[in-house]
Short mmCIF file of C-alpha atoms and ligand atoms in Angstrom, two decimals:
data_model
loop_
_atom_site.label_atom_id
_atom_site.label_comp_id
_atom_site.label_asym_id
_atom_site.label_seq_id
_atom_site.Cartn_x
_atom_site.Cartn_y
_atom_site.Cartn_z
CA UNK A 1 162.07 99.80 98.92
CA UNK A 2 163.68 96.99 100.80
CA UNK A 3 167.32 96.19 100.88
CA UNK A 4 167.10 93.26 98.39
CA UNK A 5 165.16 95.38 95.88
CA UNK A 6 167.23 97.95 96.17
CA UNK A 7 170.42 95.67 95.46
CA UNK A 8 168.62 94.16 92.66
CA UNK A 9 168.28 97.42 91.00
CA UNK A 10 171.33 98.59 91.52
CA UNK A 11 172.71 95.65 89.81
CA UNK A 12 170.18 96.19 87.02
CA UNK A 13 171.64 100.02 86.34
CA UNK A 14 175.21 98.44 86.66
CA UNK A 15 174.35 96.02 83.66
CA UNK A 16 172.82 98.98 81.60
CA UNK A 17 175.56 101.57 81.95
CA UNK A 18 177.94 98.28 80.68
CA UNK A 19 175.46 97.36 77.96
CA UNK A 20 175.87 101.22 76.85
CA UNK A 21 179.61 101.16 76.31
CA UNK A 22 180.31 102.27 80.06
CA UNK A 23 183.01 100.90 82.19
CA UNK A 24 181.08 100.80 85.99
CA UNK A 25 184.11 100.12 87.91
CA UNK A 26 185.60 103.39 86.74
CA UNK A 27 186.23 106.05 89.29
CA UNK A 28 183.03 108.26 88.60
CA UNK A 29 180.82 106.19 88.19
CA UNK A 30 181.67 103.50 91.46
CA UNK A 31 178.69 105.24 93.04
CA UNK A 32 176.22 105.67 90.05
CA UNK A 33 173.78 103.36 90.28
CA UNK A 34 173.42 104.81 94.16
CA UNK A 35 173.07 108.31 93.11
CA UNK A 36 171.11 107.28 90.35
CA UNK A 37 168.39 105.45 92.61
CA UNK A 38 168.70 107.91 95.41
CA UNK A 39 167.85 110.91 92.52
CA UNK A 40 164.86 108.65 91.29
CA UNK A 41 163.46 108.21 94.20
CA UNK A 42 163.74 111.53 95.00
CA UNK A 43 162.41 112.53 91.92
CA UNK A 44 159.06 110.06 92.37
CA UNK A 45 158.40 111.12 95.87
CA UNK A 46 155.19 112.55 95.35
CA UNK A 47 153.37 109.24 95.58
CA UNK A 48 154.43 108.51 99.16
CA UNK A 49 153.42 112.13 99.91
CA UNK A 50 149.79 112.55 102.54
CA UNK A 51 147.95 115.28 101.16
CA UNK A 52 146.29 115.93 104.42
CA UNK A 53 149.57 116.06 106.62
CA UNK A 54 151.08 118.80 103.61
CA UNK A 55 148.16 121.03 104.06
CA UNK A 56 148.58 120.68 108.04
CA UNK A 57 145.62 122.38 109.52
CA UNK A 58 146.65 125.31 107.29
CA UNK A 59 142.80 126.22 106.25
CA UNK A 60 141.73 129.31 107.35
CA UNK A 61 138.34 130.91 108.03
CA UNK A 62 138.78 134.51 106.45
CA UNK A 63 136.04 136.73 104.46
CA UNK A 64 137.65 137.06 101.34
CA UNK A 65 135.95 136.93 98.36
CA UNK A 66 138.09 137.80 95.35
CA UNK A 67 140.72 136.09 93.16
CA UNK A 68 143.78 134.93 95.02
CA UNK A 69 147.19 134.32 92.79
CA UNK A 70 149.74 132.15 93.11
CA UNK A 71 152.05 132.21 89.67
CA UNK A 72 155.32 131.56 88.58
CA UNK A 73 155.42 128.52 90.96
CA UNK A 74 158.18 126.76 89.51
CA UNK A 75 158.44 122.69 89.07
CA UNK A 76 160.40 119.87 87.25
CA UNK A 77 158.65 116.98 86.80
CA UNK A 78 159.38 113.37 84.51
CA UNK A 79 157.98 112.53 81.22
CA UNK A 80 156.43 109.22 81.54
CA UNK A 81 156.73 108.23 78.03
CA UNK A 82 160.60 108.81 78.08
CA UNK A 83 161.78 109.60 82.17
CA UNK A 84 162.73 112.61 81.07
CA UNK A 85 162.08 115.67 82.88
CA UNK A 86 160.20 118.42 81.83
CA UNK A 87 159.76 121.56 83.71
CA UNK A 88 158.48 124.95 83.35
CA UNK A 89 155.70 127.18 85.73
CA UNK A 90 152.64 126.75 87.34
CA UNK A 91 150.11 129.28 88.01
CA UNK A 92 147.23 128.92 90.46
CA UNK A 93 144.29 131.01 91.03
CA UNK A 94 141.10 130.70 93.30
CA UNK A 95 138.48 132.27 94.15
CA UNK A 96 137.63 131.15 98.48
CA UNK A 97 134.27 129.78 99.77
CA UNK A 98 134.81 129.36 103.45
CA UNK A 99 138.38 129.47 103.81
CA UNK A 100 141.83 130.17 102.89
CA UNK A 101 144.74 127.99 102.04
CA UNK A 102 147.94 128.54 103.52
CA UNK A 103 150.09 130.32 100.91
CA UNK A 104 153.11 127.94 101.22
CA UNK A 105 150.88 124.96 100.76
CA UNK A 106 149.88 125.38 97.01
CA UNK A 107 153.56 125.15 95.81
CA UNK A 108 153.73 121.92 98.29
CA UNK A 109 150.61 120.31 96.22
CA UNK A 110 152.56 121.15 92.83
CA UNK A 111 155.71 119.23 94.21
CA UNK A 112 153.75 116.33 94.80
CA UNK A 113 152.02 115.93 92.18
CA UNK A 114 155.12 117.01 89.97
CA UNK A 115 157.27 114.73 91.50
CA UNK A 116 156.18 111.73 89.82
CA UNK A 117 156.23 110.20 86.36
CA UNK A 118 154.00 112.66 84.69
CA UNK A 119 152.14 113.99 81.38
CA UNK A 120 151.40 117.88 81.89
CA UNK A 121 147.65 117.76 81.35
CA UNK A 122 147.25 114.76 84.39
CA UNK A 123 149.47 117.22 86.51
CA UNK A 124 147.28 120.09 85.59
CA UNK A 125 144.17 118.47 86.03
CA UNK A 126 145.38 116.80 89.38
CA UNK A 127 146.54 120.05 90.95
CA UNK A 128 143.15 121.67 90.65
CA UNK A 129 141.44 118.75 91.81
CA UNK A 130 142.45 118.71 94.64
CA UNK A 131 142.67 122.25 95.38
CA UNK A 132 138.67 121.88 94.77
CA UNK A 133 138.52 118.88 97.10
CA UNK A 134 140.38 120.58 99.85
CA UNK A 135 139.56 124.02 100.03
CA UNK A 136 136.00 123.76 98.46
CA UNK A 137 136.60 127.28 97.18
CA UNK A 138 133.86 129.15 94.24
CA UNK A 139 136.46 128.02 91.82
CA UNK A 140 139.89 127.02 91.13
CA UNK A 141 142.23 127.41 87.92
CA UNK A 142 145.70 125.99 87.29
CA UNK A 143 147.85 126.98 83.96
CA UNK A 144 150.84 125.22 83.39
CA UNK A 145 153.76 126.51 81.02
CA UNK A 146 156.18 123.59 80.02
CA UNK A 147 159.49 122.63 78.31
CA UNK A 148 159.73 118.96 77.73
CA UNK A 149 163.31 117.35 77.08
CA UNK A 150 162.19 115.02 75.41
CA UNK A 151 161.09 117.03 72.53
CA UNK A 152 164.18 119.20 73.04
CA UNK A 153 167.41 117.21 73.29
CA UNK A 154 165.48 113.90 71.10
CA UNK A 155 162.22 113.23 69.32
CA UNK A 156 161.32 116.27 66.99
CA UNK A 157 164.52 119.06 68.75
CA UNK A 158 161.93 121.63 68.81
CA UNK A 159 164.28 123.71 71.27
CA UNK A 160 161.71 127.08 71.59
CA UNK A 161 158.06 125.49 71.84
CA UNK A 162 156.76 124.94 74.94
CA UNK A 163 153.41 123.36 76.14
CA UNK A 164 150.65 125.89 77.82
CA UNK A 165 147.89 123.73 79.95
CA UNK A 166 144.91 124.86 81.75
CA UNK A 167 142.20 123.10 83.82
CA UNK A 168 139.40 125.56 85.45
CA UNK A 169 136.67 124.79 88.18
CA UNK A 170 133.96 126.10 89.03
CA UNK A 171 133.23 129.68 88.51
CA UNK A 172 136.68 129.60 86.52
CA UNK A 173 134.87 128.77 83.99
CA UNK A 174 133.13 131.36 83.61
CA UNK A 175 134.42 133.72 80.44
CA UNK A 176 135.12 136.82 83.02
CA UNK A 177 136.89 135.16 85.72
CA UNK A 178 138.73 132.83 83.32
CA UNK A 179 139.50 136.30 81.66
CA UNK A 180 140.74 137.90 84.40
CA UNK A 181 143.35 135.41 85.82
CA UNK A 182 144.61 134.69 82.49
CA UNK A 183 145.54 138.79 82.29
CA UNK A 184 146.74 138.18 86.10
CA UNK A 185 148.93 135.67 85.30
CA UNK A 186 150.52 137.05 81.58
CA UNK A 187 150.87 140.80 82.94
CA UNK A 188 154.42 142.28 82.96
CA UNK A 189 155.91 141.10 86.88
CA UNK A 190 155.49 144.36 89.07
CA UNK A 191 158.49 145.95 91.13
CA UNK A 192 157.79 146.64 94.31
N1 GTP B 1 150.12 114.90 75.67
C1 GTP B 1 151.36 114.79 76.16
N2 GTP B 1 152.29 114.15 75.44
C2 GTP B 1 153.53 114.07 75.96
C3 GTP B 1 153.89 114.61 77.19
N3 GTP B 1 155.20 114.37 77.40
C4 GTP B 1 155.64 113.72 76.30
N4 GTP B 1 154.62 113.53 75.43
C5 GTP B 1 154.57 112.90 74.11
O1 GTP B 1 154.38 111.52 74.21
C6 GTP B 1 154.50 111.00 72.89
C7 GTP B 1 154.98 109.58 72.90
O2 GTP B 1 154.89 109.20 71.56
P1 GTP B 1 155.59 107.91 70.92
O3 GTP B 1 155.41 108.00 69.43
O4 GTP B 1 155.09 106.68 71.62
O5 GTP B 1 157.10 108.09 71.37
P2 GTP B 1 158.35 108.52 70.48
O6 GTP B 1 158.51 107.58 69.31
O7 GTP B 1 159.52 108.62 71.40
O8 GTP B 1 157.89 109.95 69.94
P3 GTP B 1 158.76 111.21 69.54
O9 GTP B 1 158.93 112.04 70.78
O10 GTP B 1 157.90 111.91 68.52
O11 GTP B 1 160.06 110.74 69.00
C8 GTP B 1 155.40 112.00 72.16
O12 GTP B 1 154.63 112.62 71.17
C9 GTP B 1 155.78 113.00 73.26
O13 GTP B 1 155.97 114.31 72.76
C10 GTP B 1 152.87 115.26 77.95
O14 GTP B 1 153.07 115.75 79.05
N5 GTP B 1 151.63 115.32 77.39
ZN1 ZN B 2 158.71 112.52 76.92
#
């Protein structure tokens, strides 16, 4: 954003926080409408974000064959209907063709994709697409468990419901393998 924008909205924010009672010349909140944009933009980064460049070479040739698991990835991401964040876990499971992903780099692809204005099934869906496009793997599956705010602290104040999404590729949807990362991902955590 260039410097003129970004004045423009900062003026914008100043006008809102007086339209909502607010007094912006008051000691905390001077530098508001800078933190504000600076979190926003923060907090939307996933669209300037190069896919290729987060993966970064790290595809490996290795004969493996079964289910690798990925869970309890944790995210917070923004309602689009309301900017409001909702946040929860993701879970990711695949089964390899060729090659291997770099661990670190599936909880990279959730940030970018969660760091934008969101609904939970796009976010779902968008995470295993592309871990089907890159890794070309036998099959992919993604499970999200959510809390949205916006049905917590407004809307309905529903404050123990959360949202459970799924999207499944390839041989993920098959009833076994869907079967047996769904027990992966719900059994107890394991000490070790
Ligand atoms: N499917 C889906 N809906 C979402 C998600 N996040 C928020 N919503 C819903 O988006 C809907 C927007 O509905 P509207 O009726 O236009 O908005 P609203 O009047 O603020 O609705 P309430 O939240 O019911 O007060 C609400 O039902 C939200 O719960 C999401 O990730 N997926
Ligand atoms: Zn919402």
């Amino acid at each position: 954003m260039d410097d003129k924008t970004y004045d423009q909205h900062r003026q914008n924010f100043t006008k809102l926080l007086e339209d909502l009672g607010e007094k912006p010349s008051r000691d905390g909140l001077v530098k508001t409408p800078d933190r504000y944009l600076q979190s926003i933009q923060f907090l939307t980064s996933g669209y300037e974000e190069d896919i290729p460049t987060i993966l970064n070479d790290a595809l490996f040739d290795v004969e493996y064959q079964d289910m690798v698991i990925v869970r309890n990835i944790e995210f917070y991401s923004l309602c689009e209907h309301h900017v409001i964040p909702f946040y929860g876990q993701v879970h990711v499971g695949y089964i390899p063709g060729k090659r291997v992903v770099g661990l670190s780099k599936i909880p990279r692809l959730v940030d970018v994709f969660a760091r934008r204005l969101q609904v939970q099934e796009r976010m779902t869906n968008q995470i295993a697409a592309c871990l089907q496009e890159y890794l070309e793997p036998e099959g992919v599956g993604v499970v999200i468990d959510a809390y949205h705010l916006c049905m917590m602290m407004r809307g309905v104040e529903k404050q123990k419901s959360y949202t459970t999404t799924s999207s499944m590729h390839g041989c993920f949807r098959n009833v076994d393998t869907r079967q047996e990362f769904l027990k992966l991902i719900h059994s107890p955590r394991r000490d070790f």
